[in-house]
PDB file of C-alpha atoms in Angstrom:
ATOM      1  CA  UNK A   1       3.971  -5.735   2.505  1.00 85.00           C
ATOM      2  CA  UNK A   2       7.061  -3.302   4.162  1.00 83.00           C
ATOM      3  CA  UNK A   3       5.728  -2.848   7.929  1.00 94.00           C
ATOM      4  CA  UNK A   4       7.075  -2.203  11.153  1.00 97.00           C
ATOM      5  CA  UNK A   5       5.418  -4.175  13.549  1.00 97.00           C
ATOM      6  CA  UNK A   6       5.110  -4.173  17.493  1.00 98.00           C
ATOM      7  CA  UNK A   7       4.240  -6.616  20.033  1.00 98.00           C
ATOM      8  CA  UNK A   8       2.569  -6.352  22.386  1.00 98.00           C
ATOM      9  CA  UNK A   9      -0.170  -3.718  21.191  1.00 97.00           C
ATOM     10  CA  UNK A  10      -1.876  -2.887  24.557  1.00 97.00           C
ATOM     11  CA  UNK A  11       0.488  -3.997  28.005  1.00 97.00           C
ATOM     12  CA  UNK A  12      -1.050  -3.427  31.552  1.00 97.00           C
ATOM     13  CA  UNK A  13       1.633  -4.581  33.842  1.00 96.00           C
ATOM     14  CA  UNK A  14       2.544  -3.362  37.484  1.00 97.00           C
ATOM     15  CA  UNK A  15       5.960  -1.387  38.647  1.00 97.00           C
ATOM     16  CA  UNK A  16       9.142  -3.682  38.816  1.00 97.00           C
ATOM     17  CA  UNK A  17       7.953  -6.494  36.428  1.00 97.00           C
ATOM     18  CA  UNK A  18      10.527  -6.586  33.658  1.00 97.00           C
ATOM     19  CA  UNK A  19       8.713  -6.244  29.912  1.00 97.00           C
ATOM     20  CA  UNK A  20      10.118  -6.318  26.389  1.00 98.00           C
ATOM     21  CA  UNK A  21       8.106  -4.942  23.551  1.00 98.00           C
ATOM     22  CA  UNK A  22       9.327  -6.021  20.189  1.00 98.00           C
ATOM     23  CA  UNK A  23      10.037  -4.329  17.230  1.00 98.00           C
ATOM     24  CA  UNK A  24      10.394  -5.928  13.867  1.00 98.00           C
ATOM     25  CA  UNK A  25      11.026  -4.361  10.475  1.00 97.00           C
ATOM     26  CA  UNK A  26      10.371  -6.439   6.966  1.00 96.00           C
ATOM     27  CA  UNK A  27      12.269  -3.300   4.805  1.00 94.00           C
ATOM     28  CA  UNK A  28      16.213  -4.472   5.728  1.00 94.00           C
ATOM     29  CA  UNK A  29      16.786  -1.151   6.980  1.00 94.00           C
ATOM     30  CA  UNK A  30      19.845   0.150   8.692  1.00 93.00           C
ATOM     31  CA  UNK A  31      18.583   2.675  11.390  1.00 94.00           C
ATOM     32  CA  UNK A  32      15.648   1.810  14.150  1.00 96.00           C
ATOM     33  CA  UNK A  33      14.384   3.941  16.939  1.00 95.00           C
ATOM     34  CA  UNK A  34      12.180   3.974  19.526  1.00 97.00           C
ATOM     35  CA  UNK A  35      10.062   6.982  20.320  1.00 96.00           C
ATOM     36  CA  UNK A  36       7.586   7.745  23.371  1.00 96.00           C
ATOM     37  CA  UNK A  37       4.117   9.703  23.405  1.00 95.00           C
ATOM     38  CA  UNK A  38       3.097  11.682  25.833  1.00 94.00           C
ATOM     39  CA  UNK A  39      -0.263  13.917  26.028  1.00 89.00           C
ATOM     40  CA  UNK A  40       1.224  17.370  25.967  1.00 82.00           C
ATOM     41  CA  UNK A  41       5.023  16.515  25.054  1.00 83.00           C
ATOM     42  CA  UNK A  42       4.750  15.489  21.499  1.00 83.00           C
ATOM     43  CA  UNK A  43       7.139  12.372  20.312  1.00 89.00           C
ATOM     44  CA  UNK A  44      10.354  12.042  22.044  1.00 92.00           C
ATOM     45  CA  UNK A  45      13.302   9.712  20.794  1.00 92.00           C
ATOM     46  CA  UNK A  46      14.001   6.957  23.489  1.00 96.00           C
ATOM     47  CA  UNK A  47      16.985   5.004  22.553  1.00 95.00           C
ATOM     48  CA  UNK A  48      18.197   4.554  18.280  1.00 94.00           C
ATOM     49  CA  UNK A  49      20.486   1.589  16.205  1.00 94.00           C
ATOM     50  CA  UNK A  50      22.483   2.945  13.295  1.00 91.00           C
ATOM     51  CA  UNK A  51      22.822  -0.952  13.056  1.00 92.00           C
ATOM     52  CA  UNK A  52      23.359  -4.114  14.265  1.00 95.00           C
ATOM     53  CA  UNK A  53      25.028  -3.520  17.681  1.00 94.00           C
ATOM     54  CA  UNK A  54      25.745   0.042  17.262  1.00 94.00           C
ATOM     55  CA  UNK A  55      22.860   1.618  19.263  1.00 95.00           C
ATOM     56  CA  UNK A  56      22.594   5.622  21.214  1.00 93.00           C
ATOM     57  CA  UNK A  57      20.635   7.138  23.502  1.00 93.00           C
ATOM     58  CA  UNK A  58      17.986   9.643  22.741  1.00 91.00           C
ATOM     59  CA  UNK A  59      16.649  12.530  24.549  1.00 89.00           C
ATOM     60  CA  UNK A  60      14.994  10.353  27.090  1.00 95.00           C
ATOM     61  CA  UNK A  61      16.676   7.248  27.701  1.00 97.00           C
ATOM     62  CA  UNK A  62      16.628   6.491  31.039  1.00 97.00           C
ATOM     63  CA  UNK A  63      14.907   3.676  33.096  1.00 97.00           C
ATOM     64  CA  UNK A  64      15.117   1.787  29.223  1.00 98.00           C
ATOM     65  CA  UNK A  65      17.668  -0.557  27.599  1.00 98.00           C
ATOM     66  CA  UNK A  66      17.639  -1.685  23.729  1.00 98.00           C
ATOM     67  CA  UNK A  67      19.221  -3.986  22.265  1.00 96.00           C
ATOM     68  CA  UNK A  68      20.559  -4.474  18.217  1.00 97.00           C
ATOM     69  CA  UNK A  69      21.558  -8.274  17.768  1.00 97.00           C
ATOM     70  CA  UNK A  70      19.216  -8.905  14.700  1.00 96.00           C
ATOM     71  CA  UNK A  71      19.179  -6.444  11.569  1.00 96.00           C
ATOM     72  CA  UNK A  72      15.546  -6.854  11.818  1.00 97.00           C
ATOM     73  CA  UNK A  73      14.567  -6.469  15.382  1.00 98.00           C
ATOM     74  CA  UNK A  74      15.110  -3.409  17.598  1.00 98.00           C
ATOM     75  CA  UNK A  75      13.404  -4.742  21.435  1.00 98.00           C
ATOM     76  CA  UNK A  76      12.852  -2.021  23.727  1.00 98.00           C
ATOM     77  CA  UNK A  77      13.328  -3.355  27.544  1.00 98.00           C
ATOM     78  CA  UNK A  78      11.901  -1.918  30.629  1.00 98.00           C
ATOM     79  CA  UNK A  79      13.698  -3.783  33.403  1.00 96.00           C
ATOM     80  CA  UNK A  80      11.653  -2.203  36.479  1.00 97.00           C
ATOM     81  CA  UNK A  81       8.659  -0.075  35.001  1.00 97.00           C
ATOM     82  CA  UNK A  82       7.539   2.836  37.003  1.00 97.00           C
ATOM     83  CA  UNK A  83       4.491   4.376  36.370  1.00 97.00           C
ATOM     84  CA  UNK A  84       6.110   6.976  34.783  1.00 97.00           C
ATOM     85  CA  UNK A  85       6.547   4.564  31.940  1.00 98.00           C
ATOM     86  CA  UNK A  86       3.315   4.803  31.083  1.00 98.00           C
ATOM     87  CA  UNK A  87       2.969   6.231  27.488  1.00 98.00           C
ATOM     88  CA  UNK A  88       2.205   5.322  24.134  1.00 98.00           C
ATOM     89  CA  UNK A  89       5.274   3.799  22.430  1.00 98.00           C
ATOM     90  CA  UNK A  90       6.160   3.762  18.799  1.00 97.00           C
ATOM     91  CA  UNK A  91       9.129   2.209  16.997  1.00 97.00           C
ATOM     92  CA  UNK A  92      10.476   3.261  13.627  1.00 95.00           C
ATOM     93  CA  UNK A  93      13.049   2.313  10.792  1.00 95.00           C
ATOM     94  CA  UNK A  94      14.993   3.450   7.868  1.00 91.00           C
ATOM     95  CA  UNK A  95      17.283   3.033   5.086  1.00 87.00           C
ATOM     96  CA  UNK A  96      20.696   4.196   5.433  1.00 82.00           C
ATOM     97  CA  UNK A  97      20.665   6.382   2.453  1.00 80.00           C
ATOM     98  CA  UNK A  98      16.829   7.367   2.863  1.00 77.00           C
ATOM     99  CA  UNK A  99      15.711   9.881   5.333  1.00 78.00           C
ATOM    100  CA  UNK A 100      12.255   8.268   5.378  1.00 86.00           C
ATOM    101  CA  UNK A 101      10.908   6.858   8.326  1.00 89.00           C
ATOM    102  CA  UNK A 102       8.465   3.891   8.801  1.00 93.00           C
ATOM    103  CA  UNK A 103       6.203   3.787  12.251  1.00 95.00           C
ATOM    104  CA  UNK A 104       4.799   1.118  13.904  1.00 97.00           C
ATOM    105  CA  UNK A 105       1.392   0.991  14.717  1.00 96.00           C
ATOM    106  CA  UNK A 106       2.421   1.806  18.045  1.00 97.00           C
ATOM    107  CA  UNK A 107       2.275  -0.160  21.689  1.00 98.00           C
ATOM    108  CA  UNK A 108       0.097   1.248  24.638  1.00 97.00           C
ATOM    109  CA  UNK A 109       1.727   0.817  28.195  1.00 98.00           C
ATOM    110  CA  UNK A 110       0.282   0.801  31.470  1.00 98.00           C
ATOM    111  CA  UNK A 111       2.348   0.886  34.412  1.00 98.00           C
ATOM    112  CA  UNK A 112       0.202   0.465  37.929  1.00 97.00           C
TER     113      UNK A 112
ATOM    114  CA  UNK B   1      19.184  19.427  14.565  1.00 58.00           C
ATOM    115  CA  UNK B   2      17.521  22.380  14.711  1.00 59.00           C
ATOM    116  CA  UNK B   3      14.300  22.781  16.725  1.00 84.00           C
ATOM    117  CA  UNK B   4      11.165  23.853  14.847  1.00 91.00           C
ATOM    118  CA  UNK B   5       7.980  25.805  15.642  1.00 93.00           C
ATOM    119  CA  UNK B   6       4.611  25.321  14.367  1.00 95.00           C
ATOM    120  CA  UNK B   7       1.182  26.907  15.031  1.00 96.00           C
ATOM    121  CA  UNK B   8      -0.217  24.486  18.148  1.00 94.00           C
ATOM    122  CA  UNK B   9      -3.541  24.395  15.593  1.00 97.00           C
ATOM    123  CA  UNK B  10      -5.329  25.392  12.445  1.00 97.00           C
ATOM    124  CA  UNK B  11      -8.747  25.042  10.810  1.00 97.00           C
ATOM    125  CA  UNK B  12      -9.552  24.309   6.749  1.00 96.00           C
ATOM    126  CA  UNK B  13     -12.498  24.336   5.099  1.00 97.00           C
ATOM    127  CA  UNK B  14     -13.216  21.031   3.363  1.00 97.00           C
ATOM    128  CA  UNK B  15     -11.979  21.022  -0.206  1.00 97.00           C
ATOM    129  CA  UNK B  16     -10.117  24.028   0.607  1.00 97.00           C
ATOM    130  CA  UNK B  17      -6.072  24.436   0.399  1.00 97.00           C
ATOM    131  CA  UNK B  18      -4.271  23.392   3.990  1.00 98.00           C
ATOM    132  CA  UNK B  19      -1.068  25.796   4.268  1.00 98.00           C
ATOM    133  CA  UNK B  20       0.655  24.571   7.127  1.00 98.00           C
ATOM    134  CA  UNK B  21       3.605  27.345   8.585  1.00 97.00           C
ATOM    135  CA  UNK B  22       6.811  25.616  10.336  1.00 96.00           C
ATOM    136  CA  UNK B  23       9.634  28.076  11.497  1.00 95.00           C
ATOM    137  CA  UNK B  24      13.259  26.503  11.562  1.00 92.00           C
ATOM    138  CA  UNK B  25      14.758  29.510  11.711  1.00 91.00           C
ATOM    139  CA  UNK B  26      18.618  27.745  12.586  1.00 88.00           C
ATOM    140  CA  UNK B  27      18.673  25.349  10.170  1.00 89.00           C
ATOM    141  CA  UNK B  28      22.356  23.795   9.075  1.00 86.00           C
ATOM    142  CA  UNK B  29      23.169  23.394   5.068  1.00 85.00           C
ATOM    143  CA  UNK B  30      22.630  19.890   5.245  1.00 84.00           C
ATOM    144  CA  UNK B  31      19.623  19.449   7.164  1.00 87.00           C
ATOM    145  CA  UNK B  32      16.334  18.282   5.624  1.00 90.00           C
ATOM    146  CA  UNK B  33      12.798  19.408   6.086  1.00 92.00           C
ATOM    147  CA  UNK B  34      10.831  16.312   7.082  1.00 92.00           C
ATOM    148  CA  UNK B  35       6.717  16.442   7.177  1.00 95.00           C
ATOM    149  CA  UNK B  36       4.793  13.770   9.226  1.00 95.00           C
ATOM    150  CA  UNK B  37       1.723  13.538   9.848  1.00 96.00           C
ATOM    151  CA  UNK B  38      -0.167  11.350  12.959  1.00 95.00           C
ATOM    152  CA  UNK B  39      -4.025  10.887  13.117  1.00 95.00           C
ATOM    153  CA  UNK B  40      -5.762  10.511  16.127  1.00 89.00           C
ATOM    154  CA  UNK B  41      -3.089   7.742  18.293  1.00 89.00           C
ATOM    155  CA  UNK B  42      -1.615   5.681  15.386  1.00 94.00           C
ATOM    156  CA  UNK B  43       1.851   5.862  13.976  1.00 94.00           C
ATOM    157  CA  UNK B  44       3.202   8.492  12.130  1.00 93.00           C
ATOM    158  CA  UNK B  45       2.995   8.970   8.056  1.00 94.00           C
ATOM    159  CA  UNK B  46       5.457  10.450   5.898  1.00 93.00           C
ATOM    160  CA  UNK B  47       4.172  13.111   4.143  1.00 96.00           C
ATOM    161  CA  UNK B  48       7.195  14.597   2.211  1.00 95.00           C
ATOM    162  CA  UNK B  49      10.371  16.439   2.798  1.00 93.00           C
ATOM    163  CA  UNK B  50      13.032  18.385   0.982  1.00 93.00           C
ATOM    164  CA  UNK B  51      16.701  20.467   0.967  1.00 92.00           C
ATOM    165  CA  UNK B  52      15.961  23.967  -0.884  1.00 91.00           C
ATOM    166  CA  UNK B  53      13.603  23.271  -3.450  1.00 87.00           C
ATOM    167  CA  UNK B  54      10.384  23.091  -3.735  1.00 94.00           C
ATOM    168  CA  UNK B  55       8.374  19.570  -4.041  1.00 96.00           C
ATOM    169  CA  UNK B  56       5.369  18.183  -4.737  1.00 96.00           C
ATOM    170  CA  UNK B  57       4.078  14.584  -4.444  1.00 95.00           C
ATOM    171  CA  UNK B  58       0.509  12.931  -4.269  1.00 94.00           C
ATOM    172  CA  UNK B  59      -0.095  13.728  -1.113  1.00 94.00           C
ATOM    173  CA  UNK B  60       1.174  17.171  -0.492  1.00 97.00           C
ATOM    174  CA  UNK B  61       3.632  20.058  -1.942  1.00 98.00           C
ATOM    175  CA  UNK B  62       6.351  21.849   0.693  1.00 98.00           C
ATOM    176  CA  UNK B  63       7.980  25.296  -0.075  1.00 97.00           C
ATOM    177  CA  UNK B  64      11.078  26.479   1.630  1.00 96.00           C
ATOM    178  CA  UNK B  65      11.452  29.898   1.791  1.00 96.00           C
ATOM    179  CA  UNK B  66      15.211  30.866  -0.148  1.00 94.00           C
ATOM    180  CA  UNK B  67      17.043  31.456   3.576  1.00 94.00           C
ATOM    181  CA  UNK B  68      15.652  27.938   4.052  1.00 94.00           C
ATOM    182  CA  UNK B  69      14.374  29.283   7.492  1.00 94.00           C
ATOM    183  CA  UNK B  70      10.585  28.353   7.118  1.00 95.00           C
ATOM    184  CA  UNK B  71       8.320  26.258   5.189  1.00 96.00           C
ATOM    185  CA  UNK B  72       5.096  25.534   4.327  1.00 97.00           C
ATOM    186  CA  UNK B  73       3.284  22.551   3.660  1.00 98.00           C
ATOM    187  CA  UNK B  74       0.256  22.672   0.972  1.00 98.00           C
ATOM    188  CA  UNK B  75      -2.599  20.170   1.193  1.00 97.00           C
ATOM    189  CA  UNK B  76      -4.229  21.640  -1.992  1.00 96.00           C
ATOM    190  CA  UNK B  77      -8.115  19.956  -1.572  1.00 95.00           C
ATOM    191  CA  UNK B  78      -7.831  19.333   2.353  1.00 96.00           C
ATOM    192  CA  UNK B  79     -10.295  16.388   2.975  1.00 97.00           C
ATOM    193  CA  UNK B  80     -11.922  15.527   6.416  1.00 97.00           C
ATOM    194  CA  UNK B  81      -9.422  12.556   6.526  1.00 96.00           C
ATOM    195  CA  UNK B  82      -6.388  14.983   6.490  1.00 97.00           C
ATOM    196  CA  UNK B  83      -8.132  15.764  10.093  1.00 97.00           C
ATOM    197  CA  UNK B  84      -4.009  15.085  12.105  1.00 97.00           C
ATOM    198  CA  UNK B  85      -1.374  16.455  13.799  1.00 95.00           C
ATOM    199  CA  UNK B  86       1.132  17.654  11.614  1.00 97.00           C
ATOM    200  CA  UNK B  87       5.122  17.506  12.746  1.00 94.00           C
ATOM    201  CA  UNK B  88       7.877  19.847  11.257  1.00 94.00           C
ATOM    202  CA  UNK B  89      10.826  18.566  11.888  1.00 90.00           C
ATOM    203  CA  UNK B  90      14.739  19.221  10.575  1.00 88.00           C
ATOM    204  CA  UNK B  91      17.008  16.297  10.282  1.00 82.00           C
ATOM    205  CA  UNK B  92      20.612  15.897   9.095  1.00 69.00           C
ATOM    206  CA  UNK B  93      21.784  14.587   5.971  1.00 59.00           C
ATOM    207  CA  UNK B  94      24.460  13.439   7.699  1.00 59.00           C
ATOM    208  CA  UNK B  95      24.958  10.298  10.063  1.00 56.00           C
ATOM    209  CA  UNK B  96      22.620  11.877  13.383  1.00 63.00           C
ATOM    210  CA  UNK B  97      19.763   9.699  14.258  1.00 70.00           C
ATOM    211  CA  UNK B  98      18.486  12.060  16.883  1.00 68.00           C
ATOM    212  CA  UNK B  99      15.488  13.145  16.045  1.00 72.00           C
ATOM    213  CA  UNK B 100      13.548  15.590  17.572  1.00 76.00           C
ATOM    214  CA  UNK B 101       9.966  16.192  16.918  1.00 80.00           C
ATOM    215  CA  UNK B 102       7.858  19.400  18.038  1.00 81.00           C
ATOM    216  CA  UNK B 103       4.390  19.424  18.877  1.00 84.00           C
ATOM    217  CA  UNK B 104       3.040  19.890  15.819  1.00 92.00           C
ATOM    218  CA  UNK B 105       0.082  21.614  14.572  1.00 96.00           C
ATOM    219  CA  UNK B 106      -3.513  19.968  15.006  1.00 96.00           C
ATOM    220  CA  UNK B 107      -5.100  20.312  11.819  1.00 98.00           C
ATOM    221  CA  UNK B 108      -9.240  20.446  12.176  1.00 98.00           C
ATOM    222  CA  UNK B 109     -10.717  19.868   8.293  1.00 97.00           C
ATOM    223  CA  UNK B 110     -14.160  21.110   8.798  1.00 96.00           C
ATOM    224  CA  UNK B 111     -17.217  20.056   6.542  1.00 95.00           C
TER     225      UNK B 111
END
């Protein structure tokens, strides 16, 4: 079955410990973002891979790092979470020459 | 990409049409018009999208006015699963990833 999946699904962690969430695709697609969810603020782009090792900053990037080493995988890094950070995160892919994008089911952070 | 603007929410009638406004009023040549749709906290769907004409697939059909500065998205029997928010949003056919996504409209389907 073509999924994006994310690990964890539910994170409760506490500000400064490091966390990756992972992001794997099953589609071979080129392009992989990372969006955040906020109540009031919609989706916002975080960080997105054109592919492998070619990878931009969205419209909020800071405090995160990605990184593109695997076709398939796209891990989002928060090396010193701030509460801030807490949101509901969603990674997504796509084909090159498609404009479609696939979500992930989506990974809830909390940040004390 | 262009920004777009939707109503912040709408109400249907159960087995009634959905027509679902989206402004993009500065749209380039070669952007797309990309519908999503997100129900209550889980990921995003695709829904449909298109250049200048008109399409229609299972789910949904999208008109774009001739200027190509709105659209509207047709749920033709809404259902109370079609209960979402629905996102608008413009993207390049081009090489930009940078997406940006509105705040949608929150569709109520009401028995």
């Amino acid at each position: 079955e073509a999924q994006v999946t994310q690990n964890p699904r539910y994170l409760i962690t506490v500000t400064g410990k490091k966390l990756t969430v992972t992001c794997s695709q099953n589609m071979n697609h080129e392009y992989m973002s990372w969006y955040r969810q906020d109540p009031g603020l919609g989706l916002r782009q975080i960080y997105y891979s054109m592919n492998v090792e070619v990878t931009d900053k969205g419209d909020v990037p800071e405090g995160y790092k990605v990184s593109r080493k695997e076709k398939r995988n796209f891990p989002l890094i928060l090396e010193s979470p701030s509460p801030n950070q807490t949101s509901l995160y969603f990674c997504a892919s796509r084909s090159r020459i498609a404009g479609t994008q696939y979500f992930g089911p989506g990974t809830r952070l909390l940040v004390l | 990409d262009a920004k777009t603007t939707q109503p912040p929410s709408m109400d249907c009638a159960e087995g009634r049409a959905a027509n679902l406004p989206c402004n993009h009023s500065t749209i380039s040549g070669n952007e797309y018009v990309y519908w999503y749709r997100q129900i209550h906290s889980q990921g995003p769907q695709y829904i449909i999208h298109g250049l200048k004409n008109n399409e229609t697939n299972e789910m949904a059909s999208l008109i774009i006015t001739e200027d190509r500065k709105s659209s509207t998205l047709i749920l033709p029997h809404a259902t109370l699963r079609d209960t979402a928010v629905y996102y608008c949003i413009v993207r390049s056919g081009g090489g930009s990833e940078k997406l940006v996504f509105g705040k949608g409209t929150k569709l109520t389907v009401n028995p």
